[in-house]
Coordinates of C-alpha atoms in Angstrom, one line a residue:
M1 CA 4.7 -26.0 -0.6
I2 CA 1.7 -23.9 -1.5
I3 CA 1.5 -22.3 2.0
T4 CA 5.3 -21.7 2.0
H5 CA 5.2 -20.1 -1.4
R6 CA 2.2 -17.7 -0.1
W7 CA 4.0 -16.5 3.0
L8 CA 7.3 -15.7 1.2
S9 CA 5.4 -13.9 -1.5
I10 CA 3.6 -11.9 1.4
L11 CA 6.8 -11.2 2.9
E12 CA 8.4 -10.2 -0.4
G13 CA 5.3 -7.8 -1.1
C14 CA 5.7 -6.3 2.4
L15 CA 9.2 -5.6 1.6
L16 CA 8.7 -3.8 -1.5
V17 CA 5.9 -1.7 -0.2
A18 CA 8.0 -0.9 3.1
L19 CA 10.9 0.2 0.8
G20 CA 8.6 2.2 -1.4
I21 CA 7.1 3.9 1.5
H22 CA 10.6 4.6 3.4
L23 CA 11.8 6.2 0.1
L24 CA 8.8 8.4 -0.2
N25 CA 9.0 9.2 3.5
S26 CA 12.8 10.2 3.3
S27 CA 11.8 12.5 0.5
H28 CA 9.0 14.0 2.5
L29 CA 6.5 12.8 0.0
L30 CA 3.1 10.7 0.4
I31 CA 1.3 7.8 -0.8
S32 CA -2.4 7.0 -0.9
G33 CA -4.7 5.1 1.6
T34 CA -4.0 4.0 5.2
A35 CA -0.2 4.5 4.4
G36 CA -0.8 8.1 3.3
M37 CA -2.9 8.9 6.3
G38 CA -0.2 7.4 8.5
L39 CA 2.3 9.6 6.6
I40 CA 0.2 12.9 7.4
V41 CA -0.6 12.1 10.9
Q42 CA 3.3 11.4 11.6
H43 CA 3.8 15.1 11.0
L44 CA 1.4 16.0 13.6
S45 CA 2.3 13.5 16.1
T46 CA 5.3 12.1 17.9
L47 CA 4.5 8.5 16.8
S48 CA 6.4 7.0 13.9
F49 CA 4.9 5.7 10.6
G50 CA 5.2 2.1 11.7
Q51 CA 3.2 2.8 14.9
L52 CA 0.7 4.8 13.3
F53 CA 0.1 2.4 10.4
F54 CA -0.5 -0.5 12.9
I55 CA -3.0 1.8 15.0
L56 CA -4.8 3.3 12.0
N57 CA -5.7 -0.3 10.6
L58 CA -7.2 -1.6 13.7
P59 CA -10.8 -0.4 13.0
F60 CA -10.7 -2.2 9.5
Y61 CA -10.3 -5.5 10.7
L62 CA -13.9 -5.9 11.7
L63 CA -14.9 -5.0 8.1
A64 CA -12.3 -7.5 6.9
I65 CA -13.5 -10.5 9.2
R66 CA -17.3 -9.7 8.2
C67 CA -16.8 -9.4 4.5
M68 CA -13.8 -11.0 3.5
G69 CA -13.4 -14.0 5.9
R70 CA -11.1 -15.1 8.6
A71 CA -8.4 -16.5 6.6
F72 CA -8.0 -13.1 4.7
T73 CA -8.2 -11.1 8.0
V74 CA -5.4 -13.2 9.4
R75 CA -3.1 -12.7 6.3
T76 CA -4.1 -8.9 6.3
F77 CA -3.2 -8.6 10.0
I78 CA 0.0 -10.4 9.5
S79 CA 0.9 -8.3 6.4
V80 CA 0.1 -5.1 8.3
S81 CA 2.2 -6.1 11.2
L82 CA 5.1 -7.1 9.0
L83 CA 4.9 -3.6 7.0
S84 CA 4.9 -1.9 10.4
L85 CA 7.8 -3.9 11.7
L86 CA 9.9 -3.5 8.2
S87 CA 9.0 0.4 8.3
E88 CA 10.5 0.7 12.0
L89 CA 13.9 -1.3 11.0
M90 CA 14.2 0.8 7.8
R91 CA 13.6 4.1 9.6
R92 CA 16.4 2.9 12.0
Y93 CA 19.0 1.2 9.7
L94 CA 18.3 2.3 6.0
D95 CA 19.1 6.0 5.1
F96 CA 17.9 7.4 1.6
N97 CA 19.1 10.7 0.1
I98 CA 17.5 11.2 -3.2
A99 CA 17.9 14.7 -4.3
E100 CA 15.4 14.6 -7.0
P101 CA 11.7 14.3 -5.7
V102 CA 10.3 13.2 -9.1
L103 CA 12.7 10.2 -9.2
A104 CA 11.8 9.4 -5.6
A105 CA 7.9 9.7 -6.4
V106 CA 8.4 7.3 -9.5
L107 CA 10.6 4.7 -7.7
G108 CA 8.3 4.9 -4.5
G109 CA 5.0 4.7 -6.3
M110 CA 6.0 1.7 -8.5
L111 CA 7.5 -0.1 -5.7
V112 CA 4.4 0.4 -3.6
G113 CA 2.3 -0.8 -6.6
F114 CA 4.2 -3.8 -7.3
G115 CA 4.2 -4.8 -3.5
L116 CA 0.5 -4.5 -3.5
I117 CA 0.0 -6.7 -6.5
I118 CA 1.9 -9.5 -4.8
L119 CA -0.3 -9.2 -1.8
F120 CA -3.5 -8.9 -3.7
R121 CA -2.6 -12.0 -5.8
H122 CA -2.1 -14.1 -2.5
Q123 CA -5.4 -12.8 -1.0
S124 CA -3.9 -10.5 1.4
S125 CA -3.9 -6.5 1.7
L126 CA -2.5 -3.7 3.8
G127 CA -5.8 -3.1 5.2
G128 CA -7.7 0.3 5.2
L129 CA -8.3 1.2 1.5
N130 CA -6.9 -2.0 0.3
I131 CA -9.6 -3.9 2.2
L132 CA -12.3 -1.6 0.9
A133 CA -10.8 -1.9 -2.8
M134 CA -10.9 -5.7 -2.6
Y135 CA -14.2 -5.7 -1.2
L136 CA -15.8 -3.6 -3.7
E137 CA -14.1 -5.5 -6.6
R138 CA -15.5 -8.7 -5.3
R139 CA -18.8 -7.7 -4.5
F140 CA -19.7 -5.1 -7.2
G141 CA -16.9 -5.6 -9.8
I142 CA -15.3 -2.1 -9.5
H143 CA -11.8 -2.3 -10.3
A144 CA -9.2 -1.8 -7.3
G145 CA -7.4 0.7 -9.4
K146 CA -10.5 2.9 -9.5
T147 CA -10.9 2.8 -5.6
T148 CA -7.5 3.5 -5.2
L149 CA -7.6 6.7 -7.4
V150 CA -10.6 7.9 -5.2
G151 CA -8.6 7.4 -2.2
D152 CA -5.7 9.3 -3.8
I153 CA -8.1 12.3 -4.3
L154 CA -9.0 12.5 -0.5
I155 CA -5.5 11.9 0.7
V156 CA -4.4 15.0 -1.7
S157 CA -7.2 17.3 -0.2
V158 CA -6.1 16.6 3.4
A159 CA -2.3 16.8 2.6
F160 CA -2.6 20.4 1.3
F161 CA -3.5 21.3 5.0
V162 CA -0.1 19.7 6.3
F163 CA 2.5 19.6 3.5
E164 CA 3.7 22.2 1.1
P165 CA 2.0 22.5 -2.3
A166 CA 5.1 21.4 -4.2
Q167 CA 5.4 18.2 -1.8
V168 CA 2.0 17.6 -2.5
L169 CA 2.2 17.8 -6.3
Y170 CA 5.5 15.5 -6.5
S171 CA 3.5 13.1 -4.5
L172 CA 0.8 13.0 -7.2
V173 CA 3.5 11.5 -9.3
A174 CA 3.8 8.5 -7.0
F175 CA 0.1 8.2 -6.8
L176 CA -0.3 8.1 -10.5
F177 CA 2.5 5.5 -10.8
M178 CA 1.2 3.2 -8.2
S179 CA -2.4 3.5 -9.5
S180 CA -0.9 2.8 -13.0
V181 CA 1.0 -0.4 -11.9
V182 CA -2.3 -1.7 -9.8
G183 CA -4.4 -1.2 -12.5
R184 CA -2.3 -2.9 -15.3
Y185 CA -1.2 -5.8 -13.3
H186 CA -4.0 -6.5 -10.9
R187 CA -5.5 -8.8 -13.5
P188 CA -3.3 -10.2 -16.3
P189 CA -4.3 -8.6 -19.8
T190 CA -5.9 -11.1 -22.0
W191 CA -2.8 -11.4 -24.3
A192 CA -0.7 -12.5 -21.2
R193 CA -2.9 -15.2 -20.1
V194 CA -2.2 -18.8 -20.4
Q195 CA -4.5 -20.4 -23.0
T196 CA -5.8 -23.6 -22.4
A197 CA -6.8 -26.3 -25.0

């Protein structure tokens, strides 16, 4: 029962992230981490986001298996593969047309954030920066939201060379909403935790 719950949750987390990224991609916006790298490189190559996301994550599995263990690495590999597959399916069969980029940024950022929370709580990730964020939190107590924010800054810096300034600025809204969700829900606040007698 626990195993079924975990894998259903991982699937749901990947669905939320894939939907958020597809929404942002359809509006020509970005998100942070390896996904953001994939969205940037997508504009410079003939490969799709799903293909690039899978390829870009390959080097991070070595860090994952050495620092986070085999089980975590297997769950992450499956999560990355699921997201890549779902992204390909959404690219082919799901069409978004949101005229207001701020709305797309808010919805996309929140969907990605909540999807990541589900994955984090079931000891999985989407590779890349997520692996680094979880490793730094476990090893040094650095909150995952802070690591994500640093990644956001790096992605924005590179994005200015590929995207129009307005697109990058709208993408910042997505970054902020995603980081806000991860920062607030990654660990339940004290008042929301179940009190034991």
